[in-house]
mmCIF file of C-alpha atoms in Angstrom:
data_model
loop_
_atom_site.group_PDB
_atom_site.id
_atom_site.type_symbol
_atom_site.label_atom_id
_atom_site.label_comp_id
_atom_site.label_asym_id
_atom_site.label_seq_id
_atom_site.Cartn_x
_atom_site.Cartn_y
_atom_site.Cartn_z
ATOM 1 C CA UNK A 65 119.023 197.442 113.676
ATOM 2 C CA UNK A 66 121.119 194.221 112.661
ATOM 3 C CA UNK A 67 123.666 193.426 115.555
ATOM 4 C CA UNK A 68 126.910 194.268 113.713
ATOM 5 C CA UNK A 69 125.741 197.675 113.585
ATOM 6 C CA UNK A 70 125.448 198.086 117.668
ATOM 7 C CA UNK A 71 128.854 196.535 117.192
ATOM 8 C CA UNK A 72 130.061 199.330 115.582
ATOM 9 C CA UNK A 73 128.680 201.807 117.338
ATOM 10 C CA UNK A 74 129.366 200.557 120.418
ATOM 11 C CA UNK A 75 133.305 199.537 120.115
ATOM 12 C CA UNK A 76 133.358 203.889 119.019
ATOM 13 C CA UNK A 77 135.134 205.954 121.922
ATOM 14 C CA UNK A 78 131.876 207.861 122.595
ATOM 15 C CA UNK A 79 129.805 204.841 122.961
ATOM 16 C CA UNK A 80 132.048 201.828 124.059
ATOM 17 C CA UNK A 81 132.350 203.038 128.410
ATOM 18 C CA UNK A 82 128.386 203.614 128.743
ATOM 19 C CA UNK A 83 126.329 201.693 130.793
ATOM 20 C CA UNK A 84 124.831 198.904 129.106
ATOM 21 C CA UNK A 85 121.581 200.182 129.869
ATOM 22 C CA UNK A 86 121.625 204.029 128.589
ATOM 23 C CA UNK A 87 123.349 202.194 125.632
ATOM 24 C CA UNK A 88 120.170 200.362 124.795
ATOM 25 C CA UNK A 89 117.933 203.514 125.658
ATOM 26 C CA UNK A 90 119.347 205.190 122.528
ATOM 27 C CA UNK A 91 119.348 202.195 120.503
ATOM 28 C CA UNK A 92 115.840 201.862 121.087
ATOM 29 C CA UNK A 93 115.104 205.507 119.619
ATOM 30 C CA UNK A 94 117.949 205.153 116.702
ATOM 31 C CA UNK A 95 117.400 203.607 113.086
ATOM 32 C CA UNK A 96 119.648 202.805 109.774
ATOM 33 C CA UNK A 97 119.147 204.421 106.663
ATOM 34 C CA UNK A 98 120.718 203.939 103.255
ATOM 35 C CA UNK A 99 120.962 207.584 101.421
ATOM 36 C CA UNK A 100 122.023 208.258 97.958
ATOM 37 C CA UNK A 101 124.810 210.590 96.907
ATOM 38 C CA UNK A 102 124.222 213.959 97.375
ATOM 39 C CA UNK A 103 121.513 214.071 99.572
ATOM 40 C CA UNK A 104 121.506 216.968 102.309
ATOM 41 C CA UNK A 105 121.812 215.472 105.757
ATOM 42 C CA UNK A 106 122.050 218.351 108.090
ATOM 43 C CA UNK A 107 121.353 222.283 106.565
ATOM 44 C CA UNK A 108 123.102 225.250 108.350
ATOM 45 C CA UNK A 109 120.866 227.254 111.052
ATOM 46 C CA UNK A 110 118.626 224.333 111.870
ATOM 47 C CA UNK A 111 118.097 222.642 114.590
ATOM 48 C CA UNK A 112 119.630 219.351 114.867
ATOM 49 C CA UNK A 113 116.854 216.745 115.730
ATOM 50 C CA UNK A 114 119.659 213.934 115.322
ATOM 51 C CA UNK A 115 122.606 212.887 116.031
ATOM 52 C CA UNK A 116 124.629 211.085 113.140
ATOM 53 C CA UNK A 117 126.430 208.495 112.899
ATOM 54 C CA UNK A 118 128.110 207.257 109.398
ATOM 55 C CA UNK A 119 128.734 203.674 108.880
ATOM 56 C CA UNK A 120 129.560 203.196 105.317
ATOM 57 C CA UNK A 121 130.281 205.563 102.322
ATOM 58 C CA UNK A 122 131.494 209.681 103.066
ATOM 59 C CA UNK A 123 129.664 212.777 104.062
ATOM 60 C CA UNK A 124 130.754 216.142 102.946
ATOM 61 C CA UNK A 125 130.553 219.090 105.783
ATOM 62 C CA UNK A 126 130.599 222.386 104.547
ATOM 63 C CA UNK A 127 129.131 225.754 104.345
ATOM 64 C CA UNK A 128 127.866 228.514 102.523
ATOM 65 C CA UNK A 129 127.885 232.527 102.998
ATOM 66 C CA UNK A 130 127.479 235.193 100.163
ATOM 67 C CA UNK A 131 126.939 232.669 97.250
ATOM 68 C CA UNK A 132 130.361 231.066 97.817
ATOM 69 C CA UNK A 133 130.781 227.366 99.716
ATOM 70 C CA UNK A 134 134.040 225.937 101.194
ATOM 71 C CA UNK A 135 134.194 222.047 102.387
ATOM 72 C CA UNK A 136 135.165 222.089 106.121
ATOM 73 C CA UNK A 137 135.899 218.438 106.691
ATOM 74 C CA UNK A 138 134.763 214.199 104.928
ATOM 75 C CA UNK A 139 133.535 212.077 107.290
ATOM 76 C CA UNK A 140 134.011 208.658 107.066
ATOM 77 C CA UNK A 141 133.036 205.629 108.659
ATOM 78 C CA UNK A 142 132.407 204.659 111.712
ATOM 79 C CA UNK A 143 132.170 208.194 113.198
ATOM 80 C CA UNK A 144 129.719 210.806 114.619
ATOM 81 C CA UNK A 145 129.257 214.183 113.090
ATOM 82 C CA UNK A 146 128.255 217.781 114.187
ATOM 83 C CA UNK A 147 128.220 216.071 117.755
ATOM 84 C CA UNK A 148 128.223 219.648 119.449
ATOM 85 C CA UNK A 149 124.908 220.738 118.134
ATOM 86 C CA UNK A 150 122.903 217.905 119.204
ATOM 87 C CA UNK A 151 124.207 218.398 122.913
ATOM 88 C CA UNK A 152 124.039 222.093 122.368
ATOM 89 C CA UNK A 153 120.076 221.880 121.308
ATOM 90 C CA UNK A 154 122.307 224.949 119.019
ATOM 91 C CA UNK A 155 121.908 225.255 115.438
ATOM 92 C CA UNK A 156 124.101 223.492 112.860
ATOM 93 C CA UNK A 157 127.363 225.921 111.869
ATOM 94 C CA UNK A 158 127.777 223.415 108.778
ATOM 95 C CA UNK A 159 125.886 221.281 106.305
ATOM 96 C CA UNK A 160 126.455 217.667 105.288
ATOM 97 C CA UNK A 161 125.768 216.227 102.538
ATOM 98 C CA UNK A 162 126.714 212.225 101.195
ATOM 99 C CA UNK A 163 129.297 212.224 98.782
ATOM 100 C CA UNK A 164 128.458 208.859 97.668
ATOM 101 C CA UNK A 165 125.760 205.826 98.999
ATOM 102 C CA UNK A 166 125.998 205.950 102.327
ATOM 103 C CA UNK A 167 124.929 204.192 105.249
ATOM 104 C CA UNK A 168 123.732 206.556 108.380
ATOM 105 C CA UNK A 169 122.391 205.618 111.767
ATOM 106 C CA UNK A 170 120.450 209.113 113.079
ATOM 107 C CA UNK A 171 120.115 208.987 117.328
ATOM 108 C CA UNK A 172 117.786 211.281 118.493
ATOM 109 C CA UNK A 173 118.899 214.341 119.464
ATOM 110 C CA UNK A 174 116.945 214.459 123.023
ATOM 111 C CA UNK A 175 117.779 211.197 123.669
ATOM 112 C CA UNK A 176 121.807 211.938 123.672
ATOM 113 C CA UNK A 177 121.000 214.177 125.679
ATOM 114 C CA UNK A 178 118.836 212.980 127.917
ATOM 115 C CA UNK A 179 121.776 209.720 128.514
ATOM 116 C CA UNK A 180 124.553 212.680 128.597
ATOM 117 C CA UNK A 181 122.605 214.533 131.796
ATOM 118 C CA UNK A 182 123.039 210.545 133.622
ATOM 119 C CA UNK A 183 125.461 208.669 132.108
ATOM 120 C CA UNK A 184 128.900 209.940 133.472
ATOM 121 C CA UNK A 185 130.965 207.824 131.054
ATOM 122 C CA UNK A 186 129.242 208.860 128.239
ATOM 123 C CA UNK A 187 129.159 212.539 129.450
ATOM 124 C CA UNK A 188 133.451 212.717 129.775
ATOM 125 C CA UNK A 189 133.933 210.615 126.359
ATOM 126 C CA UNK A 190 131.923 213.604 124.731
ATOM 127 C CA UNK A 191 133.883 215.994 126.519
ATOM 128 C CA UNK A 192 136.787 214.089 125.176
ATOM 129 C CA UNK A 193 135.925 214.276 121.960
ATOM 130 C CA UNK A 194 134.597 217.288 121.583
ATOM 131 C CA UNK A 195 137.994 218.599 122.711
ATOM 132 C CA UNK A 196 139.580 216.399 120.142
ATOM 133 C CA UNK A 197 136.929 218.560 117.910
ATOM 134 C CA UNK A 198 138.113 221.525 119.149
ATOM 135 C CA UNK A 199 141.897 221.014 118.894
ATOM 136 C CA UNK A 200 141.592 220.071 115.424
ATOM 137 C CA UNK A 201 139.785 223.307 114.336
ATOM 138 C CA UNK A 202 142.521 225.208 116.298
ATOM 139 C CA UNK A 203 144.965 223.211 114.295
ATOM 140 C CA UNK A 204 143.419 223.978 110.789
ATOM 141 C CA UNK A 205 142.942 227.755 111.778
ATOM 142 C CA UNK A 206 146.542 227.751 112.017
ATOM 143 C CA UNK A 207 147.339 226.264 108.937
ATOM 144 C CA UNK A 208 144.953 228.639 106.769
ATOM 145 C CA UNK A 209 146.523 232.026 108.901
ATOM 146 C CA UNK A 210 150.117 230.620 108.932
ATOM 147 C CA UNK A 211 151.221 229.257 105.953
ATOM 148 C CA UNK A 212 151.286 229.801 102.002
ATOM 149 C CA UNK A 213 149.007 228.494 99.470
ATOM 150 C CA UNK A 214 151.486 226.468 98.515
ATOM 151 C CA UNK A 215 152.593 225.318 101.840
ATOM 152 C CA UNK A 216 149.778 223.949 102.695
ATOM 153 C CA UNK A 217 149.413 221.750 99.736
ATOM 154 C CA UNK A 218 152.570 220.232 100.374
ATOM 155 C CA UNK A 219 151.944 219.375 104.339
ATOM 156 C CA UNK A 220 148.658 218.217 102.984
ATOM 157 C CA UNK A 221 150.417 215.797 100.252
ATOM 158 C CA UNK A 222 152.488 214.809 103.276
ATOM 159 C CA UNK A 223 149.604 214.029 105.322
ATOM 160 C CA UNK A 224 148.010 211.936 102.490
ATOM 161 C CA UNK A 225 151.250 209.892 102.122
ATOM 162 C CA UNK A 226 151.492 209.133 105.646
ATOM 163 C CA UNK A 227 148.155 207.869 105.692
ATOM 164 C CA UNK A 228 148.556 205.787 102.394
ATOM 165 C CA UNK A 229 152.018 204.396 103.627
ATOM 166 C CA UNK A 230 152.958 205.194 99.920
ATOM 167 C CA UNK A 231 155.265 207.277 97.821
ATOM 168 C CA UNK A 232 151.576 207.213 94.948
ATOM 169 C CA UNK A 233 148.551 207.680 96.067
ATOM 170 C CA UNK A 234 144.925 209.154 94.888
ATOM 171 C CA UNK A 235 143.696 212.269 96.215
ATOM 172 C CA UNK A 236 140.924 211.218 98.107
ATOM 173 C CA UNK A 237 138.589 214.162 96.972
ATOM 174 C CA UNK A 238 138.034 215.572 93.524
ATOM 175 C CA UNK A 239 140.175 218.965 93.130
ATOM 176 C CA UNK A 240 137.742 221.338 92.807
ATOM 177 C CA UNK A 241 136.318 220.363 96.556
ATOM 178 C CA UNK A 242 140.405 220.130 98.202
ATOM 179 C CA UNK A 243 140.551 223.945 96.847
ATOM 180 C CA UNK A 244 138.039 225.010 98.771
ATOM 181 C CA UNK A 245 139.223 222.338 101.960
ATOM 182 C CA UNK A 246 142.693 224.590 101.335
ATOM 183 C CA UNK A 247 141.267 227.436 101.741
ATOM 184 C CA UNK A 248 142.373 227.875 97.413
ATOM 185 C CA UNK A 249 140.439 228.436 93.931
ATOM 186 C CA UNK A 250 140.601 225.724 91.614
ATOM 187 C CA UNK A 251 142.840 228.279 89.513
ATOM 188 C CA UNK A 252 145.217 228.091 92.358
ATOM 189 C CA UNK A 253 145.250 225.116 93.216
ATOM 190 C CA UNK A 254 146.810 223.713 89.613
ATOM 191 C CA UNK A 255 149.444 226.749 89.913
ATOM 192 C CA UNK A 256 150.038 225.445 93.407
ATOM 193 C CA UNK A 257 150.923 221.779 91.780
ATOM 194 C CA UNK A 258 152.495 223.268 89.703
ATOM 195 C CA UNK A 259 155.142 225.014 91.939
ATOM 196 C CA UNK A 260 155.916 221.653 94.155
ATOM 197 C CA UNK A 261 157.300 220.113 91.120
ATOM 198 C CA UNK A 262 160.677 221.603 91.768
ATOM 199 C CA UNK A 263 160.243 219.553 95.187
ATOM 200 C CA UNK A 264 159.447 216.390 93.837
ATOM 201 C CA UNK A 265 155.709 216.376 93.221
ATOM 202 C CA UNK A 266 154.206 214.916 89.997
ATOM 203 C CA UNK A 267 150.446 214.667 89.220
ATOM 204 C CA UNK A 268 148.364 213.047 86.675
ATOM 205 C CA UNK A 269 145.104 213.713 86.945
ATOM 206 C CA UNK A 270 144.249 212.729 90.635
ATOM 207 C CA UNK A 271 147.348 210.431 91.034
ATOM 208 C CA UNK A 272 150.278 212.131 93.167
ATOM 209 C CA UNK A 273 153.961 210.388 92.554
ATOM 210 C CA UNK A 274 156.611 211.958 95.355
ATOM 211 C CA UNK A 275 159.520 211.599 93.882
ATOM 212 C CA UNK A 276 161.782 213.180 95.938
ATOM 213 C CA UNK A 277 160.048 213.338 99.857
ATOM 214 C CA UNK A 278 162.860 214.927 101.886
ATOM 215 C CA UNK A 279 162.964 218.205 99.447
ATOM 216 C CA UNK A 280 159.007 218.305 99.532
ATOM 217 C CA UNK A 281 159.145 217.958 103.862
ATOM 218 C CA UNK A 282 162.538 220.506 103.948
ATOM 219 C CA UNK A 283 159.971 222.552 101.917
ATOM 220 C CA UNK A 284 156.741 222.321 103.536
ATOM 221 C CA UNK A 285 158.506 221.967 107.176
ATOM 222 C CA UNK A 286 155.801 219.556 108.889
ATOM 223 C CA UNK A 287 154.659 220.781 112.670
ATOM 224 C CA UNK A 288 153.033 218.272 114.560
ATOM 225 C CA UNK A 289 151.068 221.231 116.322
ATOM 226 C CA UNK A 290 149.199 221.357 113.091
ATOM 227 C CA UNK A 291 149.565 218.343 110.795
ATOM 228 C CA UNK A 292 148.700 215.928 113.884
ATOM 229 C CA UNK A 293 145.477 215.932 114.210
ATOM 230 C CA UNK A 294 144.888 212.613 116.287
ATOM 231 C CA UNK A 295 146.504 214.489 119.516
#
């Protein structure tokens, strides 16, 4: 593995407090590869036999019941996913997929958790983050059960602007896939545009002008209980 990859994955929360030496025991079992988009990484029900780790590109998590699919979160780089079923030895509750080329180191499952049963620094930083995890579902629950359709676009479109810095921005997922992240059918979805133009929202394709933020945040009413989802 070149050395700017242990970099990476050692200056992450989970990895960056663990002795140097349980560090290098999972190194030793890990390995790089580059997928295509598309490709399946992880399938629903089976066992995880890694751990993943995405350096470069996006991975879609979703799932699937009853011939109908909804995307449950993108991962981008440099970040773990589906950490709880490789400590678990549980089965996967989602699938990932890459969205475009991407870059993926895969850990052995066993051998997280092998270092987790010794390594006490490693063992609280996945505690920590699997709380993190855990608060963020919580947080997402409530926004599906709490608000409108079209509320949750707009808190959305807020969240996207904060993160841009920018009054225009690109939707950083194709429509038909932030439908089913909103819980939304495509048909929806456009009606749901459609109704924040009154409060300052124009789109063009998958470029998003605010034109008028304080209507659009009176409107949509922001809660950091559920829009923060980095506490």
């Amino acid at each position: 593995m070149p050395e700017s990859h242990r970099d990476d994955i050692r200056n992450l929360a989970l990895f960056s407090d663990m002795a140097e030496e349980n560090f290098e025991a999972l190194m030793r079992g890990a390995y790089v590869q580059n997928f295509p988009p598309r490709v399946d990484l992880a399938v629903e029900g089976d066992t995880p036999d890694f751990l993943h780790i995405i350096l470069s590109g996006s991975v879609d998590l979703f799932s699937s019941w009853n011939g109908r699919e909804t995307s449950m979160a993108t991962v981008r780089p440099v970040s773990t996913f589906i950490l709880a079923a490789s400590i678990n030895d549980a089965p996967y509750l989602m699938s990932a997929r890459t969205l475009e080329k991407s870059r993926i180191v895969l850990l052995p499952s066993q051998d997280v958790r092998d270092v987790f049963m010794k390594d006490g620094d490693f063992a609280r930083a996945i505690v920590t983050e699997l709380a993190q995890c855990y608060r963020s579902v919580i947080k997402n629950t409530k926004d599906l059960k709490l608000r409108t359709s079209l509320e949750r676009l707009a808190n959305y479109l807020l969240r996207q602007k904060n993160r841009s810095g920018s009054l225009e921005f690109d939707l950083v997922m194709e429509k038909r896939r932030l439908a089913s992240f909103l819980g939304m059918t495509p048909e929806n979805l456009s009606r749901a545009f459609k109704g924040l133009e009154p409060y300052g929202v124009k789109v063009q394709g998958n470029h998003i002008v605010i034109t008028d933020l304080d209507d659009l945040a009176r409107f949509a009413r922001p809660n950091p209980l559920i829009d923060d989802h980095h506490a």
